[in-house]
Short mmCIF file of C-alpha atoms in Angstrom, two decimals:
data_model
loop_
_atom_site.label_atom_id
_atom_site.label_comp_id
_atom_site.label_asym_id
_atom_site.label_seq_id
_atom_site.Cartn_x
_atom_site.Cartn_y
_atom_site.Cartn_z
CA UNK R 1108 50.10 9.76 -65.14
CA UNK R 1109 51.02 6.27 -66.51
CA UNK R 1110 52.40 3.80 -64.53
CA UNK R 1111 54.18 0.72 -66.30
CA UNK R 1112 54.14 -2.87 -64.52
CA UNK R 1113 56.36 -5.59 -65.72
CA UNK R 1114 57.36 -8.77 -64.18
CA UNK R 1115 60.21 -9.64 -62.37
CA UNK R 1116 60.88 -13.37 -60.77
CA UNK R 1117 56.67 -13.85 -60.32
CA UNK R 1118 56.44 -10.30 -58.82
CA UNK R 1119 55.84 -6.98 -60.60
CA UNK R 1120 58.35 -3.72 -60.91
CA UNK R 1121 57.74 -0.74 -62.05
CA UNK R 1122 59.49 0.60 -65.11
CA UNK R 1123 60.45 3.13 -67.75
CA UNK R 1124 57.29 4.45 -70.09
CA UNK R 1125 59.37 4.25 -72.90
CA UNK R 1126 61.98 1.50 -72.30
CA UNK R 1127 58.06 -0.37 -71.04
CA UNK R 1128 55.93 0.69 -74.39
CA UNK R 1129 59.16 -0.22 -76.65
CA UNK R 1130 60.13 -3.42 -74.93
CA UNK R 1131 58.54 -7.11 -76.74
CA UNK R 1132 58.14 -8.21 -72.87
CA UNK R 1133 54.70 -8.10 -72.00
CA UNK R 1134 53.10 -5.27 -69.75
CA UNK R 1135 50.93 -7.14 -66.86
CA UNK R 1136 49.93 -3.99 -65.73
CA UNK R 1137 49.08 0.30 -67.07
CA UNK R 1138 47.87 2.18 -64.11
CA UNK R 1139 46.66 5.36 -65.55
CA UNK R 1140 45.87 7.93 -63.02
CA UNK R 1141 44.57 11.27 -64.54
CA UNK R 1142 45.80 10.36 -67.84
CA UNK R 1143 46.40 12.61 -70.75
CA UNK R 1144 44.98 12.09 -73.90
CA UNK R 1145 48.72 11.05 -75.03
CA UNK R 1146 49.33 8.72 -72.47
CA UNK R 1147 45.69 7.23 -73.26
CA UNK R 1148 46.50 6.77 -76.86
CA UNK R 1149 49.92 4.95 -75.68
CA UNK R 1150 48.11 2.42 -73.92
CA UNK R 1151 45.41 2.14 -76.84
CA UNK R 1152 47.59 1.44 -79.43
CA UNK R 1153 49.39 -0.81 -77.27
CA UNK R 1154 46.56 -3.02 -76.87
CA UNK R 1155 44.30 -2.09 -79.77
CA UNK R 1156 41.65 -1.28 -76.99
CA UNK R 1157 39.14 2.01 -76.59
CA UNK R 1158 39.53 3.39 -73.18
CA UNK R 1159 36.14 5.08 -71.32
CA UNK R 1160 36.67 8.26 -70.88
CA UNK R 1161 35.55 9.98 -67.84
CA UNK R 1162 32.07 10.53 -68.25
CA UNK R 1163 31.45 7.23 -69.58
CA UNK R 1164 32.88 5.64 -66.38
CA UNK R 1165 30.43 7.83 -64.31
CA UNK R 1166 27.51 6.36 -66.27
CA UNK R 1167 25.13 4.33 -64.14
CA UNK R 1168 23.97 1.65 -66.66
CA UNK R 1169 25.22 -1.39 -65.83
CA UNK R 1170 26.01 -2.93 -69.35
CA UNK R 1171 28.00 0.88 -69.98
CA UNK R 1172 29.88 -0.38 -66.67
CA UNK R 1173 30.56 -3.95 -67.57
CA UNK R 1174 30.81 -5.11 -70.79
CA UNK R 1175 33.49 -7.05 -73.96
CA UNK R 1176 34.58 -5.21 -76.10
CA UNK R 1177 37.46 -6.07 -79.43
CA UNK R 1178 38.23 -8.92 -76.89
CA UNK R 1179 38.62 -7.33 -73.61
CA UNK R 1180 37.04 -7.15 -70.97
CA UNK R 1181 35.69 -4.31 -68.74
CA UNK R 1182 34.56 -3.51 -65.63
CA UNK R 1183 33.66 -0.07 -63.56
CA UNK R 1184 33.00 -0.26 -60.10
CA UNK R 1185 32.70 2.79 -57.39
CA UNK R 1186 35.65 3.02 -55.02
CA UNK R 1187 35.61 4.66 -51.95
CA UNK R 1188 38.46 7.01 -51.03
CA UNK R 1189 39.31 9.33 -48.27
CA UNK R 1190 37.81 7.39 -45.82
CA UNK R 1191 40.22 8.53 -43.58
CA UNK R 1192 38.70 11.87 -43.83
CA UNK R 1193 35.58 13.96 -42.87
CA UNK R 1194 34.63 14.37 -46.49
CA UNK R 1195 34.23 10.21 -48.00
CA UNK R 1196 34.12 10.59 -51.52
CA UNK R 1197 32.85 7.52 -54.16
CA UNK R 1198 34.90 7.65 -57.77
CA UNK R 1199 35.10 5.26 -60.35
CA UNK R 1200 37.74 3.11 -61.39
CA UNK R 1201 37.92 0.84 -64.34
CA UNK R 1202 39.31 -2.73 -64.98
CA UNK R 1203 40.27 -3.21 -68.29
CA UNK R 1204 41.59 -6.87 -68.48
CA UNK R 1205 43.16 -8.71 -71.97
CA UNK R 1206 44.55 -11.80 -72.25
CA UNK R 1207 47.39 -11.49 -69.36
CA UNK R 1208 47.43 -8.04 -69.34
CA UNK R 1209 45.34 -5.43 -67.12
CA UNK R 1210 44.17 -1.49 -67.37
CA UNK R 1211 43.08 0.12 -64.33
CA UNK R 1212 41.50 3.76 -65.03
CA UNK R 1213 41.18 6.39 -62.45
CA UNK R 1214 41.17 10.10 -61.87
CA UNK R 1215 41.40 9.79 -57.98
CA UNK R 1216 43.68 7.91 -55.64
CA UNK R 1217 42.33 5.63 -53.56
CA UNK R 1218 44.81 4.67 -50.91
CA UNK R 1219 44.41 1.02 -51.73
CA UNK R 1220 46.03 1.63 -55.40
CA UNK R 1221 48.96 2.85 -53.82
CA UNK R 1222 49.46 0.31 -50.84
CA UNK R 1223 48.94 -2.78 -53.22
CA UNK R 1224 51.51 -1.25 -55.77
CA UNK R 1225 54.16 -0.62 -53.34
CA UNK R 1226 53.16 -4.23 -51.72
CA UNK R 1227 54.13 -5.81 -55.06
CA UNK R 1228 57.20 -5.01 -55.94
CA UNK R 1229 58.33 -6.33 -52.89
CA UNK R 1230 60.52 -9.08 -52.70
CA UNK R 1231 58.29 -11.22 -50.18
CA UNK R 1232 55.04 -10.00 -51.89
CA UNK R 1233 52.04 -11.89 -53.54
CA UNK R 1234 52.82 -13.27 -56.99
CA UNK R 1235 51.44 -10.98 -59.71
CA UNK R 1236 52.05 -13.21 -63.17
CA UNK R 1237 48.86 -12.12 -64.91
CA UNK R 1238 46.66 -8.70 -64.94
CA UNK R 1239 43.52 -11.13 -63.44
CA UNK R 1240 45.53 -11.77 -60.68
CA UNK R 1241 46.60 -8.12 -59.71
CA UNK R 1242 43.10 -6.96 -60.18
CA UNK R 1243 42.25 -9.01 -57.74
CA UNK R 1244 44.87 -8.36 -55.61
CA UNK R 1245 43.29 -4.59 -56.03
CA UNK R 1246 40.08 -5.76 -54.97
CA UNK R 1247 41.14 -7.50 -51.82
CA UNK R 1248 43.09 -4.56 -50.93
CA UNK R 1249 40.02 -2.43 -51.03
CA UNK R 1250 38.10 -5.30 -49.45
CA UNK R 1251 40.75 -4.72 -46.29
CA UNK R 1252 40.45 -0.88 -46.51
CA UNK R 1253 36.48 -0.84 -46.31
CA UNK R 1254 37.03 -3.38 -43.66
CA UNK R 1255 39.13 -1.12 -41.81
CA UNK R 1256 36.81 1.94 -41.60
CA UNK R 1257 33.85 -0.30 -41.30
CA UNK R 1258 35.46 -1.23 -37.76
CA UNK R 1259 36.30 2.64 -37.30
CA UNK R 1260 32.92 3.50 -38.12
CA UNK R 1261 31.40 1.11 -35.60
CA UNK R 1262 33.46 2.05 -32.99
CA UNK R 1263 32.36 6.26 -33.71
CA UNK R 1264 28.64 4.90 -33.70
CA UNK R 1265 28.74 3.31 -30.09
CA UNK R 1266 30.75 6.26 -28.70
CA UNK R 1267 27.70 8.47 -29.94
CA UNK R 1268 25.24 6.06 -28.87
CA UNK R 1269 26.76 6.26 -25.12
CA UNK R 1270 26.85 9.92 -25.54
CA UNK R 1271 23.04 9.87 -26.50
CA UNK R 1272 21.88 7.45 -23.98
CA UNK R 1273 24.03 8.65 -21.47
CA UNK R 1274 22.31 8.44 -17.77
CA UNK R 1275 22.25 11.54 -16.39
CA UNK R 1276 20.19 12.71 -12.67
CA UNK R 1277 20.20 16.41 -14.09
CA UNK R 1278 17.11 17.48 -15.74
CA UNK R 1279 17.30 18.38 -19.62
CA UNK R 1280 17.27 22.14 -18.47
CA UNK R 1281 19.84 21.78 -15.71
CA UNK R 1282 22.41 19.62 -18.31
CA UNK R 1283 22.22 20.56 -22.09
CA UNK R 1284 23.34 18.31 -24.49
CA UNK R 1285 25.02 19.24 -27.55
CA UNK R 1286 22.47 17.65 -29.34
CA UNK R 1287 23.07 19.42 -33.14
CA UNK R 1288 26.65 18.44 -33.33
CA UNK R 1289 25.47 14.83 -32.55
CA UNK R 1290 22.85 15.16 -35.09
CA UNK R 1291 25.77 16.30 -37.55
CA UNK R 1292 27.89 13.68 -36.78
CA UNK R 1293 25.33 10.92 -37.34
CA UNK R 1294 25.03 12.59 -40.49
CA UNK R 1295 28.81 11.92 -41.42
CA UNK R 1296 28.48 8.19 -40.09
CA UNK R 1297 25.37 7.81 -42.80
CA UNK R 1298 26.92 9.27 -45.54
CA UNK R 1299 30.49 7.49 -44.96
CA UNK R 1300 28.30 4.10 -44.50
CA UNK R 1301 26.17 5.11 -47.63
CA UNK R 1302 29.53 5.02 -49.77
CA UNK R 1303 30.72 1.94 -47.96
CA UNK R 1304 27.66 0.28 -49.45
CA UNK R 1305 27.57 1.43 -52.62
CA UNK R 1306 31.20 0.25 -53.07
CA UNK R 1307 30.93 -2.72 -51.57
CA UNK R 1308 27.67 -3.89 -53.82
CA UNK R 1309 29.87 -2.50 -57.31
CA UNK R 1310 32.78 -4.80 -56.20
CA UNK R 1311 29.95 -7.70 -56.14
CA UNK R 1312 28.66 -6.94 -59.33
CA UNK R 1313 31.96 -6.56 -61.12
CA UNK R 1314 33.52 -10.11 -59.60
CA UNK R 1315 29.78 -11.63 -60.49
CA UNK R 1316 30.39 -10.73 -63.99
CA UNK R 1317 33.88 -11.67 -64.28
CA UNK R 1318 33.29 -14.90 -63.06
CA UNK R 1319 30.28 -15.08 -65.63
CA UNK R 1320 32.38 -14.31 -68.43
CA UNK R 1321 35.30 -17.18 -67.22
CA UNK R 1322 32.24 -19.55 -67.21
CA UNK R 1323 31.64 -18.72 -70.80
CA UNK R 1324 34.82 -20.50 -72.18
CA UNK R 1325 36.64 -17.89 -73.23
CA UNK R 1326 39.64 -18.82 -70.70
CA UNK R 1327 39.75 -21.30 -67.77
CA UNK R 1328 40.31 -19.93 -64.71
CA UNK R 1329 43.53 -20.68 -62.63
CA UNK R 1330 42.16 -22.46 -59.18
CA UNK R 1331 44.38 -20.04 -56.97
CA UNK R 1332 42.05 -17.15 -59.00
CA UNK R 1333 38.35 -19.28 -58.10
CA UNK R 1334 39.46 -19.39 -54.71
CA UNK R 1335 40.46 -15.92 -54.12
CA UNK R 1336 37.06 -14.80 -56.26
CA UNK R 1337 35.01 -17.07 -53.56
CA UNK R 1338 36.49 -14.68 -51.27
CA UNK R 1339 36.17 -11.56 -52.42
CA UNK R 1340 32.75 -12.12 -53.02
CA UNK R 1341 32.25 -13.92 -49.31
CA UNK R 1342 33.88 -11.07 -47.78
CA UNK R 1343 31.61 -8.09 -50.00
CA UNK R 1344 29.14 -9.82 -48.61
CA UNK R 1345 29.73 -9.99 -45.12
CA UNK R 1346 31.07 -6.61 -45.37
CA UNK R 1347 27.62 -5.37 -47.09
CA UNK R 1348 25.61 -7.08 -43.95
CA UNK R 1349 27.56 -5.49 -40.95
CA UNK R 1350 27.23 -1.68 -43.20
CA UNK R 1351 23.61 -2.25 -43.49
CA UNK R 1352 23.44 -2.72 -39.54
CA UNK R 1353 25.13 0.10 -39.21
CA UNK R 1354 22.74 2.05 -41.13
CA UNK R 1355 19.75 0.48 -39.21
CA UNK R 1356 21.59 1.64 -35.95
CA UNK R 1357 22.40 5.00 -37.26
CA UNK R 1358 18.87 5.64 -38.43
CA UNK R 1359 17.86 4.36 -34.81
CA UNK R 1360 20.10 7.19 -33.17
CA UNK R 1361 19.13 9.62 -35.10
CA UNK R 1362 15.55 9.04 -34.06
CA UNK R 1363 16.62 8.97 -30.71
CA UNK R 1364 18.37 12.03 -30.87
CA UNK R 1365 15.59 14.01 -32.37
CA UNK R 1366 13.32 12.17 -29.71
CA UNK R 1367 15.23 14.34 -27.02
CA UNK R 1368 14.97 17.58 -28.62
CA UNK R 1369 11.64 17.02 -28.23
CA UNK R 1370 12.13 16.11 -24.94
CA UNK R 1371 13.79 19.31 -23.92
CA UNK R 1372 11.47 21.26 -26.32
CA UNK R 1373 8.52 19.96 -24.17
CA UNK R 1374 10.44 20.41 -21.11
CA UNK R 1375 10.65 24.46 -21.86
CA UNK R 1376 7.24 24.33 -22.47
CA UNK R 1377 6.11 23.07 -18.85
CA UNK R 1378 7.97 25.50 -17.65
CA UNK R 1379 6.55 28.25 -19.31
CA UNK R 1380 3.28 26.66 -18.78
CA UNK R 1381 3.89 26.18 -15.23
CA UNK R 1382 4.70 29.84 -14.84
CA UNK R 1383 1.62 30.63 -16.36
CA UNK R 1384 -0.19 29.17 -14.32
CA UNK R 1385 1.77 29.71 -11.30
CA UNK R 1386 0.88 33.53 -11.66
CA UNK R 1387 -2.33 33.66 -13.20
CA UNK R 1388 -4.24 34.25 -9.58
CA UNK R 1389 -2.08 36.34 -8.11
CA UNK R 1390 -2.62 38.66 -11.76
CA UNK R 1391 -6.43 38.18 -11.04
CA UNK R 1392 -6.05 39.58 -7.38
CA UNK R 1393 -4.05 42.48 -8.65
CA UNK R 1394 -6.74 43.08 -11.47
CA UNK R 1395 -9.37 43.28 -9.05
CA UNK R 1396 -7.94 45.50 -6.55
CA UNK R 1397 -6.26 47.58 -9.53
CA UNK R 1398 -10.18 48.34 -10.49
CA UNK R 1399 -10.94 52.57 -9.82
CA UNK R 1400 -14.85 52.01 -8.33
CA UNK R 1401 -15.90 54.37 -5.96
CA UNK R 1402 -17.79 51.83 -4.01
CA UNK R 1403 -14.96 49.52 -2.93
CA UNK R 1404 -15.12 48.79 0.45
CA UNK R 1405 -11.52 47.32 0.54
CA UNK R 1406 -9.93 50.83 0.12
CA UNK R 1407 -10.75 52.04 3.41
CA UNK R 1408 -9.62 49.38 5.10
CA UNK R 1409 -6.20 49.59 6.79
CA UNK R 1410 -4.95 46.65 6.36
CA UNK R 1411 -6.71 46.30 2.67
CA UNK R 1412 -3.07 46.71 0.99
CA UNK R 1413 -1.54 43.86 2.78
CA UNK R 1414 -4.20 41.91 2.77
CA UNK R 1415 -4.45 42.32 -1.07
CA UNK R 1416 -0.56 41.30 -1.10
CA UNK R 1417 -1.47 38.05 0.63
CA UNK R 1418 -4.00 36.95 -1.31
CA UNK R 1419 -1.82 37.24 -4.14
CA UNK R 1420 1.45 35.58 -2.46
CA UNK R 1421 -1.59 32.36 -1.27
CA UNK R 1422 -2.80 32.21 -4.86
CA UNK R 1423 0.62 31.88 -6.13
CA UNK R 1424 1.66 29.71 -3.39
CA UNK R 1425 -1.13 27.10 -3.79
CA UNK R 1426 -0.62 26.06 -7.52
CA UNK R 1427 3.08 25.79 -6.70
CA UNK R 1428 3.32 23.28 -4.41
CA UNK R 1429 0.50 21.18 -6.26
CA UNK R 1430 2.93 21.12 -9.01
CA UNK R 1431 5.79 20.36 -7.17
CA UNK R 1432 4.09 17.34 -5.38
CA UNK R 1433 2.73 16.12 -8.18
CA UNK R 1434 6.84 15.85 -10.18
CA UNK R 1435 6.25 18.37 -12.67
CA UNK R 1436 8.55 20.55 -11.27
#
C-alpha cells in the first residue's frame, strides 16, 4: 500500500496515487506499507532513489542501516509494535529522506504511523512543510508510545512484585502460590522491556547520524528541527534509563521468585524428613517384636502386645514434640 502526502496550508493531506505521482507539486511524504514491487518502482522513479528491500532492512550492520546514497539519505531503526498485546513484536522501518521529501518503509503497522498520520491532516495539527520534519514528528510519536507502555509496564512489575512479596501467616504448604504463572509473566515483562530497549537505542542511533550528516554541510538545519532533535534524543535517553531499571528489577523478581520455589521445595522436604524420622522408632519396635525366636521372653507375657504398642506410640511421640518445640513443624 502507498500512501501519498501533500501539503495543504503548512499541514499535510492525503491524496490520489495518480492525481499525487502526476501532479508537479511536490510529495513531502510516500508511506509505503507492504508495498508491491509496482508501487516500489512508482516511488523510485519518482525520486531516482533504490529502495531496501525487506531483507536488507533486517540486516544488522549498522552502515547497511544508515547510510547516503545518489543523494539521499537513509536510516533503519527497529520499531516496536503491538505493545498493546501479549505478543511485542520489533520490525523495521526505514527513513528515506531527500531534499524536502521523505520515504518511510514498512511491512508492519506500528500504531504510531497511523496516529501521527491521522494527527496531521488535522486542521489544528503540527506543521509538516518538509519530510525532516514529519520524520520527526514519527519519531516523537513513537517516543510517546514507548513512553506509554513503559509506564504500563512498571505498573504490571510492582503488582507482581506485591504478589511475590506478599506477607502471608500461612506456611508455604498451607497457602500455594501460583508461582509458574508469575514466573511466565515476568517472562513477558522481560521480553516486552527487551524490545523497548532495543527500539529505543535504534531511534538514538538513527537521530545521532542524522544530526551527523546536517553537521556535514550538506543542508542547515531549521532551529525548530535542532530543538526537537535535542529532544528526541533527551527523551531516548531517559526512556533507555527507566527500561534498563526495569530490567534490573525484573531480573531481581525473578530471582526472588525462583528463591521461593525453593523455599517450598525445601519445605516438602522437612516434611518428609520429619516423617521419617518421626516413625523410624516406632518401625524399630515393630521389627523387633516382629522377630520369630523361640526364646523371646516377651511372648508370654500378657501384657507383651500392649506393651509393645506403647513403646512404639512413646518412640513416635518423643521425636514429635522435639520437633515441634524446636519450630520445625
Amino acid at each position: 500500500m502507498l500512501r501519498i502526502y501533500k501539503g495543504q496550508n503548512n499541514h499535510l493531506a492525503l491524496v490520489d496515487l495518480l492525481n499525487g505521482l502526476a501532479s508537479q507539486e511536490p510529495v513531502i511524504w510516500f508511506d509505503l506499507f507492504n508495498p508491491s514491487a509496482e508501487e516500489t518502482r512508482l516511488v523510485e522513479e519518482k525520486l531516482a532513489i533504490a529502495i531496501p528491500t525487506r531483507d536488507e532492512m533486517q540486516e544488522i550492520e549498522l552502515s547497511d542501516r544508515l547510510y547516503q546514497e545518489d543523494g539521499a539519505e537513509f536510516m533503519t531503526m527497529t520499531a516496536a509494535a503491538k505493545l498493546d498485546s501479549d505478543y511485542p513484536a520489533k520490525v523495521p522501518v526505514t527513513f528515506i529522506l531527500k531534499g524536502t521529501s521523505l520515504v518511510t518503509v514498512r511491512h508492519a503497522d506500528p500504531k504510531p504511523f497511523q496516529v501521527y498520520a491521522n494527527r496531521i491532516q488535522r486542521s489544528n495539527g503540527a506543521a509538516c512543510e518538509t519530510g525532516e520534519l514529519v520524520m520527526l514528528g514519527l519519531l516523537e510519536a513513537m517516543i510517546d508510545r514507548t513512553a506509554d507502555a513503559l509506564e504500563r509496564a512498571g505498573n504490571e512489575v510492582d503488582a507482581i512484585s506485591r504478589e511475590v512479596f506478599r506477607k502471608s501467616n500461612a506456611s508455604a504448604t498451607k497457602k500455594t502460590r501460583d508461582l509458574q504463572s508469575l514466573i511466565e509473566q515476568i517472562g513477558q515483562k522481560g521480553d516486552l522491556l527487551t524490545i523497548i530497549r532495543e527500539s529505543l537505542v535504534s531511534v538514538g542511533r538513527l537521530v545521532a547520524y542524522h544530526v551527523a550528516t546536517e553537521g556535514s554541510g550538506q543542508r542547515k538545519a531549521a532551529k525548530e528541527s535542532r530543538q526537537r532533535i535535542k529532544l528526541i534524543q533527551r527523551d531516548a535517553a531517559s526512556l533507555g534509563d527507566h527500561a534498563l531499571f526495569l530490567s534490573n528489577k525484573i531480573n531481581f523478581l525473578l530471582d526472588a521468585t525462583l528463591g521461593l520455589i525453593n523455599l517450598e521445595q525445601n519445605q516438602i522436604i522437612k516434611i518428609f524428613s520429619v516423617a521419617a524420622v518421626v516413625f523410624l522408632p516406632p518401625t524399630l519396635v515393630a521389627s523387633i517384636y516382629g522377630m520369630n525366636f523361640d526364646v523371646m521372653p516377651e511372648l508370654k507375657w500378657q501384657l507383651g502386645y500392649p506393651y509393645a504398642l506403647s513403646m512404639m506410640v512413646l518412640s513416635a511421640l518423643l521425636p514429635f514434640l522435639y520437633f515441634k518445640r524446636r519450630g520445625w513443624l
